[in-house]
Amino acid sequence: MRNSREQTAQTRERIVETAARLYRERGINGIGVADLMSEAGLTHGGFYKHFESKEALIAEACTEALQATRAELRRKVDQANDADALAALVHSYLSKVHSDHPGHGCAIAAMGAEAIRDDGLGKVAMAEGVDELLALIRQQLTRKGSDDVDAKAHGILAALIGGLLLSRTMSSGNKAKAVLRDTSAFILKAI
């Protein structure tokens, strides 16, 4: 019995991880349940053993993706001193690697536009993720000794997401790098 529960939990986690990656790569509406399950190495029919609906999976996938982004950013800021922590966060978020690999990047930048059109659990998960990223940015501003951290955190997060999205739309790698570099410089100069 225990082994079966462990296998069920592992299978569910595999589905969530696969969905988190694919939704960021292709969009929420860019992949159906059958293709998603196939990518996870499972059959379509097994989906409803693990989830009540596609909406429930979307919410879990958003949460999973956002937690992964925060964990990576947290790792970067924890390695930095108080004066450099915010710069470490900005440079990590606006990196070429992050820009080039949306399937392993920030869910807000990859799926935010779709999530805001949804009135269900996906939108709730996305809103919670935004709040948690804002809290992480506020912490770094506080570490740096900044004032007006709420307003600055809002501006920083908006610039981070916008810079990342814009870099992904550039027609050449050099233009993408320039957007990332210039957005980083703009944010760090503004604070």
Tab-separated table of N, CA and C in Angstrom, residues 74-181:
chain	number	residue	atom	x	y	z
A	74	ARG	N	16.427	33.188	-4.590
A	74	ARG	CA	16.807	33.151	-3.169
A	74	ARG	C	18.233	32.633	-3.022
A	75	ARG	N	18.585	31.609	-3.784
A	75	ARG	CA	19.938	31.058	-3.734
A	75	ARG	C	20.955	32.134	-4.120
A	76	LYS	N	20.651	32.901	-5.148
A	76	LYS	CA	21.558	33.967	-5.596
A	76	LYS	C	21.713	35.054	-4.545
A	77	VAL	N	20.617	35.509	-3.955
A	77	VAL	CA	20.711	36.600	-2.979
A	77	VAL	C	21.344	36.136	-1.671
A	78	ASP	N	21.139	34.880	-1.321
A	78	ASP	CA	21.746	34.361	-0.097
A	78	ASP	C	23.268	34.267	-0.202
A	79	GLN	N	23.778	34.193	-1.413
A	79	GLN	CA	25.225	34.134	-1.628
A	79	GLN	C	25.861	35.527	-1.641
A	80	ALA	N	25.028	36.573	-1.681
A	80	ALA	CA	25.539	37.940	-1.806
A	80	ALA	C	25.491	38.662	-0.458
A	81	ASN	N	26.316	39.690	-0.338
A	81	ASN	CA	26.248	40.528	0.860
A	81	ASN	C	25.076	41.495	0.722
A	82	ASP	N	24.778	42.224	1.785
A	82	ASP	CA	23.610	43.105	1.792
A	82	ASP	C	23.636	44.127	0.660
A	83	ALA	N	24.794	44.700	0.374
A	83	ALA	CA	24.893	45.741	-0.648
A	83	ALA	C	24.695	45.185	-2.064
A	84	ASP	N	25.038	43.919	-2.269
A	84	ASP	CA	25.015	43.343	-3.619
A	84	ASP	C	23.848	42.383	-3.876
A	85	ALA	N	23.024	42.129	-2.879
A	85	ALA	CA	21.964	41.123	-3.011
A	85	ALA	C	20.952	41.484	-4.092
A	86	LEU	N	20.536	42.744	-4.138
A	86	LEU	CA	19.558	43.137	-5.152
A	86	LEU	C	20.156	43.015	-6.550
A	87	ALA	N	21.389	43.408	-6.709
A	87	ALA	CA	22.046	43.285	-8.016
A	87	ALA	C	22.136	41.813	-8.418
A	88	ALA	N	22.405	40.941	-7.464
A	88	ALA	CA	22.470	39.506	-7.758
A	88	ALA	C	21.113	39.003	-8.254
A	89	LEU	N	20.035	39.455	-7.625
A	89	LEU	CA	18.688	39.070	-8.044
A	89	LEU	C	18.408	39.583	-9.453
A	90	VAL	N	18.703	40.844	-9.705
A	90	VAL	CA	18.437	41.455	-11.014
A	90	VAL	C	19.222	40.744	-12.109
A	91	HIS	N	20.514	40.531	-11.880
A	91	HIS	CA	21.350	39.890	-12.903
A	91	HIS	C	20.942	38.436	-13.141
A	92	SER	N	20.503	37.755	-12.101
A	92	SER	CA	20.052	36.377	-12.269
A	92	SER	C	18.769	36.329	-13.095
A	93	TYR	N	17.827	37.191	-12.767
A	93	TYR	CA	16.553	37.207	-13.486
A	93	TYR	C	16.750	37.636	-14.939
A	94	LEU	N	17.582	38.635	-15.151
A	94	LEU	CA	17.798	39.161	-16.499
A	94	LEU	C	19.038	38.550	-17.151
A	95	SER	N	19.214	37.269	-16.950
A	95	SER	CA	20.348	36.576	-17.565
A	95	SER	C	19.965	36.029	-18.939
A	96	LYS	N	20.954	35.808	-19.759
A	96	LYS	CA	20.745	35.224	-21.092
A	96	LYS	C	20.164	33.812	-20.963
A	97	VAL	N	20.644	33.066	-19.981
A	97	VAL	CA	20.133	31.708	-19.760
A	97	VAL	C	18.636	31.747	-19.463
A	98	HIS	N	18.209	32.667	-18.600
A	98	HIS	CA	16.791	32.784	-18.266
A	98	HIS	C	15.987	33.177	-19.500
A	99	SER	N	16.523	34.096	-20.280
A	99	SER	CA	15.836	34.538	-21.485
A	99	SER	C	15.709	33.409	-22.514
A	100	ASP	N	16.760	32.624	-22.650
A	100	ASP	CA	16.791	31.580	-23.681
A	100	ASP	C	16.024	30.312	-23.315
A	101	HIS	N	15.664	30.136	-22.056
A	101	HIS	CA	15.026	28.891	-21.614
A	101	HIS	C	13.740	29.162	-20.832
A	102	PRO	N	12.701	29.629	-21.508
A	102	PRO	CA	11.461	29.942	-20.793
A	102	PRO	C	10.847	28.735	-20.083
A	103	GLY	N	11.108	27.533	-20.562
A	103	GLY	CA	10.543	26.345	-19.920
A	103	GLY	C	11.066	26.107	-18.517
A	104	HIS	N	12.159	26.776	-18.178
A	104	HIS	CA	12.732	26.651	-16.830
A	104	HIS	C	12.792	28.008	-16.147
A	105	GLY	N	12.045	28.975	-16.662
A	105	GLY	CA	12.118	30.329	-16.139
A	105	GLY	C	10.875	30.762	-15.401
A	106	CYS	N	10.745	32.051	-15.279
A	106	CYS	CA	9.664	32.657	-14.507
A	106	CYS	C	8.303	32.442	-15.174
A	107	ALA	N	7.385	31.901	-14.410
A	107	ALA	CA	6.033	31.645	-14.910
A	107	ALA	C	5.270	32.934	-15.188
A	108	ILE	N	5.598	33.991	-14.471
A	108	ILE	CA	4.889	35.255	-14.688
A	108	ILE	C	5.197	35.767	-16.085
A	109	ALA	N	6.463	35.750	-16.449
A	109	ALA	CA	6.850	36.220	-17.782
A	109	ALA	C	6.336	35.290	-18.871
A	110	ALA	N	6.322	34.000	-18.607
A	110	ALA	CA	5.937	33.026	-19.629
A	110	ALA	C	4.428	32.850	-19.764
A	111	MET	N	3.704	32.925	-18.651
A	111	MET	CA	2.274	32.588	-18.688
A	111	MET	C	1.368	33.681	-18.139
A	112	GLY	N	1.944	34.785	-17.708
A	112	GLY	CA	1.164	35.822	-17.043
A	112	GLY	C	-0.001	36.353	-17.861
A	113	ALA	N	0.242	36.594	-19.150
A	113	ALA	CA	-0.821	37.147	-19.992
A	113	ALA	C	-2.014	36.200	-20.091
A	114	GLU	N	-1.740	34.899	-20.170
A	114	GLU	CA	-2.837	33.930	-20.215
A	114	GLU	C	-3.534	33.812	-18.863
A	115	ALA	N	-2.752	33.830	-17.802
A	115	ALA	CA	-3.311	33.632	-16.462
A	115	ALA	C	-4.257	34.762	-16.066
A	116	ILE	N	-3.979	35.981	-16.511
A	116	ILE	CA	-4.865	37.084	-16.116
A	116	ILE	C	-6.226	37.008	-16.792
A	117	ARG	N	-6.324	36.237	-17.858
A	117	ARG	CA	-7.620	36.055	-18.540
A	117	ARG	C	-8.446	34.950	-17.891
A	118	ASP	N	-7.850	34.259	-16.958
A	118	ASP	CA	-8.485	33.130	-16.301
A	118	ASP	C	-9.047	33.593	-14.958
A	119	ASP	N	-10.256	33.209	-14.663
A	119	ASP	CA	-10.849	33.585	-13.379
A	119	ASP	C	-10.700	32.488	-12.330
A	120	GLY	N	-9.968	31.445	-12.646
A	120	GLY	CA	-9.887	30.299	-11.752
A	120	GLY	C	-8.621	30.250	-10.917
A	121	LEU	N	-8.242	29.023	-10.616
A	121	LEU	CA	-7.132	28.757	-9.713
A	121	LEU	C	-5.787	29.201	-10.270
A	122	GLY	N	-5.620	29.186	-11.588
A	122	GLY	CA	-4.370	29.621	-12.193
A	122	GLY	C	-4.092	31.091	-11.907
A	123	LYS	N	-5.111	31.908	-11.980
A	123	LYS	CA	-4.954	33.336	-11.692
A	123	LYS	C	-4.612	33.553	-10.226
A	124	VAL	N	-5.231	32.789	-9.358
A	124	VAL	CA	-4.936	32.888	-7.923
A	124	VAL	C	-3.482	32.498	-7.655
A	125	ALA	N	-3.040	31.392	-8.249
A	125	ALA	CA	-1.652	30.942	-8.064
A	125	ALA	C	-0.678	31.986	-8.593
A	126	MET	N	-0.981	32.586	-9.725
A	126	MET	CA	-0.109	33.601	-10.306
A	126	MET	C	-0.047	34.827	-9.398
A	127	ALA	N	-1.177	35.267	-8.874
A	127	ALA	CA	-1.208	36.429	-7.982
A	127	ALA	C	-0.387	36.166	-6.723
A	128	GLU	N	-0.507	34.965	-6.177
A	128	GLU	CA	0.294	34.615	-4.994
A	128	GLU	C	1.785	34.624	-5.329
A	129	GLY	N	2.140	34.129	-6.508
A	129	GLY	CA	3.529	34.135	-6.938
A	129	GLY	C	4.078	35.546	-7.101
A	130	VAL	N	3.269	36.443	-7.640
A	130	VAL	CA	3.677	37.843	-7.769
A	130	VAL	C	3.934	38.429	-6.387
A	131	ASP	N	3.024	38.196	-5.453
A	131	ASP	CA	3.194	38.712	-4.088
A	131	ASP	C	4.483	38.193	-3.448
A	132	GLU	N	4.781	36.917	-3.676
A	132	GLU	CA	5.980	36.336	-3.078
A	132	GLU	C	7.258	36.871	-3.728
A	133	LEU	N	7.228	37.104	-5.034
A	133	LEU	CA	8.396	37.722	-5.682
A	133	LEU	C	8.571	39.163	-5.214
A	134	LEU	N	7.481	39.884	-5.058
A	134	LEU	CA	7.573	41.243	-4.531
A	134	LEU	C	8.170	41.234	-3.124
A	135	ALA	N	7.784	40.275	-2.316
A	135	ALA	CA	8.336	40.177	-0.950
A	135	ALA	C	9.843	39.922	-0.993
A	136	LEU	N	10.285	39.071	-1.903
A	136	LEU	CA	11.716	38.792	-2.036
A	136	LEU	C	12.475	40.052	-2.469
A	137	ILE	N	11.908	40.805	-3.385
A	137	ILE	CA	12.540	42.054	-3.828
A	137	ILE	C	12.567	43.063	-2.684
A	138	ARG	N	11.455	43.187	-1.955
A	138	ARG	CA	11.417	44.111	-0.806
A	138	ARG	C	12.509	43.770	0.203
A	139	GLN	N	12.699	42.475	0.458
A	139	GLN	CA	13.742	42.056	1.400
A	139	GLN	C	15.111	42.543	0.953
A	140	GLN	N	15.383	42.459	-0.337
A	140	GLN	CA	16.696	42.877	-0.836
A	140	GLN	C	16.842	44.395	-0.779
A	141	LEU	N	15.766	45.106	-1.043
A	141	LEU	CA	15.801	46.564	-0.916
A	141	LEU	C	16.049	46.967	0.530
A	142	THR	N	15.407	46.271	1.462
A	142	THR	CA	15.608	46.546	2.882
A	142	THR	C	17.048	46.244	3.283
A	143	ARG	N	17.583	45.126	2.812
A	143	ARG	CA	18.985	44.776	3.087
A	143	ARG	C	19.922	45.875	2.606
A	144	LYS	N	19.572	46.488	1.501
A	144	LYS	CA	20.400	47.527	0.890
A	144	LYS	C	20.226	48.867	1.597
A	145	GLY	N	19.191	48.980	2.431
A	145	GLY	CA	18.942	50.230	3.150
A	145	GLY	C	18.082	51.210	2.375
A	146	SER	N	17.349	50.731	1.374
A	146	SER	CA	16.490	51.599	0.559
A	146	SER	C	15.274	52.047	1.339
A	147	ASP	N	14.740	53.161	0.916
A	147	ASP	CA	13.466	53.623	1.443
A	147	ASP	C	12.392	53.382	0.385
A	148	ASP	N	11.158	53.577	0.742
A	148	ASP	CA	10.024	53.410	-0.182
A	148	ASP	C	10.080	52.065	-0.912
A	149	VAL	N	10.285	50.994	-0.143
A	149	VAL	CA	10.513	49.679	-0.742
A	149	VAL	C	9.310	49.144	-1.514
A	150	ASP	N	8.100	49.488	-1.117
A	150	ASP	CA	6.930	48.979	-1.841
A	150	ASP	C	6.899	49.512	-3.268
A	151	ALA	N	7.026	50.818	-3.420
A	151	ALA	CA	6.992	51.417	-4.761
A	151	ALA	C	8.163	50.922	-5.600
A	152	LYS	N	9.333	50.846	-5.013
A	152	LYS	CA	10.505	50.381	-5.760
A	152	LYS	C	10.354	48.914	-6.155
A	153	ALA	N	9.807	48.093	-5.273
A	153	ALA	CA	9.615	46.668	-5.594
A	153	ALA	C	8.668	46.501	-6.771
A	154	HIS	N	7.593	47.283	-6.788
A	154	HIS	CA	6.651	47.207	-7.917
A	154	HIS	C	7.349	47.577	-9.219
A	155	GLY	N	8.098	48.660	-9.204
A	155	GLY	CA	8.810	49.099	-10.405
A	155	GLY	C	9.857	48.097	-10.853
A	156	ILE	N	10.581	47.536	-9.903
A	156	ILE	CA	11.620	46.559	-10.236
A	156	ILE	C	11.009	45.315	-10.860
A	157	LEU	N	9.961	44.780	-10.237
A	157	LEU	CA	9.356	43.561	-10.788
A	157	LEU	C	8.784	43.819	-12.180
A	158	ALA	N	8.147	44.956	-12.362
A	158	ALA	CA	7.608	45.286	-13.689
A	158	ALA	C	8.736	45.379	-14.721
A	159	ALA	N	9.842	45.995	-14.355
A	159	ALA	CA	10.974	46.117	-15.280
A	159	ALA	C	11.612	44.760	-15.549
A	160	LEU	N	11.719	43.924	-14.522
A	160	LEU	CA	12.291	42.588	-14.712
A	160	LEU	C	11.472	41.788	-15.715
A	161	ILE	N	10.171	41.726	-15.479
A	161	ILE	CA	9.295	40.941	-16.354
A	161	ILE	C	9.285	41.537	-17.759
A	162	GLY	N	9.151	42.847	-17.848
A	162	GLY	CA	9.138	43.499	-19.156
A	162	GLY	C	10.450	43.315	-19.909
A	163	GLY	N	11.573	43.446	-19.212
A	163	GLY	CA	12.874	43.260	-19.854
A	163	GLY	C	13.070	41.847	-20.354
A	164	LEU	N	12.642	40.877	-19.547
A	164	LEU	CA	12.768	39.478	-19.952
A	164	LEU	C	11.897	39.196	-21.172
A	165	LEU	N	10.653	39.651	-21.153
A	165	LEU	CA	9.760	39.450	-22.295
A	165	LEU	C	10.298	40.122	-23.554
A	166	LEU	N	10.765	41.343	-23.410
A	166	LEU	CA	11.290	42.064	-24.565
A	166	LEU	C	12.522	41.361	-25.139
A	167	SER	N	13.381	40.861	-24.274
A	167	SER	CA	14.577	40.157	-24.765
A	167	SER	C	14.185	38.928	-25.575
A	168	ARG	N	13.119	38.283	-25.181
A	168	ARG	CA	12.670	37.076	-25.884
A	168	ARG	C	12.060	37.393	-27.249
A	169	THR	N	11.689	38.629	-27.464
A	169	THR	CA	11.106	38.996	-28.759
A	169	THR	C	12.136	39.507	-29.761
A	170	MET	N	13.347	39.725	-29.333
A	170	MET	CA	14.370	40.287	-30.210
A	170	MET	C	14.751	39.321	-31.333
A	171	SER	N	15.060	39.891	-32.481
A	171	SER	CA	15.369	39.086	-33.661
A	171	SER	C	16.791	38.544	-33.672
A	172	SER	N	17.639	39.048	-32.782
A	172	SER	CA	19.010	38.530	-32.735
A	172	SER	C	19.464	38.398	-31.287
A	173	GLY	N	20.446	37.533	-31.099
A	173	GLY	CA	21.010	37.338	-29.765
A	173	GLY	C	21.652	38.591	-29.220
A	174	ASN	N	22.274	39.382	-30.087
A	174	ASN	CA	22.914	40.617	-29.634
A	174	ASN	C	21.892	41.630	-29.139
A	175	LYS	N	20.757	41.723	-29.831
A	175	LYS	CA	19.700	42.641	-29.387
A	175	LYS	C	19.102	42.168	-28.063
A	176	ALA	N	18.922	40.869	-27.922
A	176	ALA	CA	18.393	40.317	-26.672
A	176	ALA	C	19.339	40.614	-25.518
A	177	LYS	N	20.633	40.407	-25.740
A	177	LYS	CA	21.629	40.697	-24.696
A	177	LYS	C	21.603	42.177	-24.322
A	178	ALA	N	21.448	43.044	-25.320
A	178	ALA	CA	21.413	44.486	-25.060
A	178	ALA	C	20.215	44.854	-24.188
A	179	VAL	N	19.063	44.269	-24.471
A	179	VAL	CA	17.867	44.543	-23.661
A	179	VAL	C	18.099	44.093	-22.218
A	180	LEU	N	18.641	42.903	-22.038
A	180	LEU	CA	18.908	42.390	-20.688
A	180	LEU	C	19.899	43.292	-19.955
A	181	ARG	N	20.983	43.642	-20.623
A	181	ARG	CA	22.024	44.488	-20.022
A	181	ARG	C	21.463	45.861	-19.662
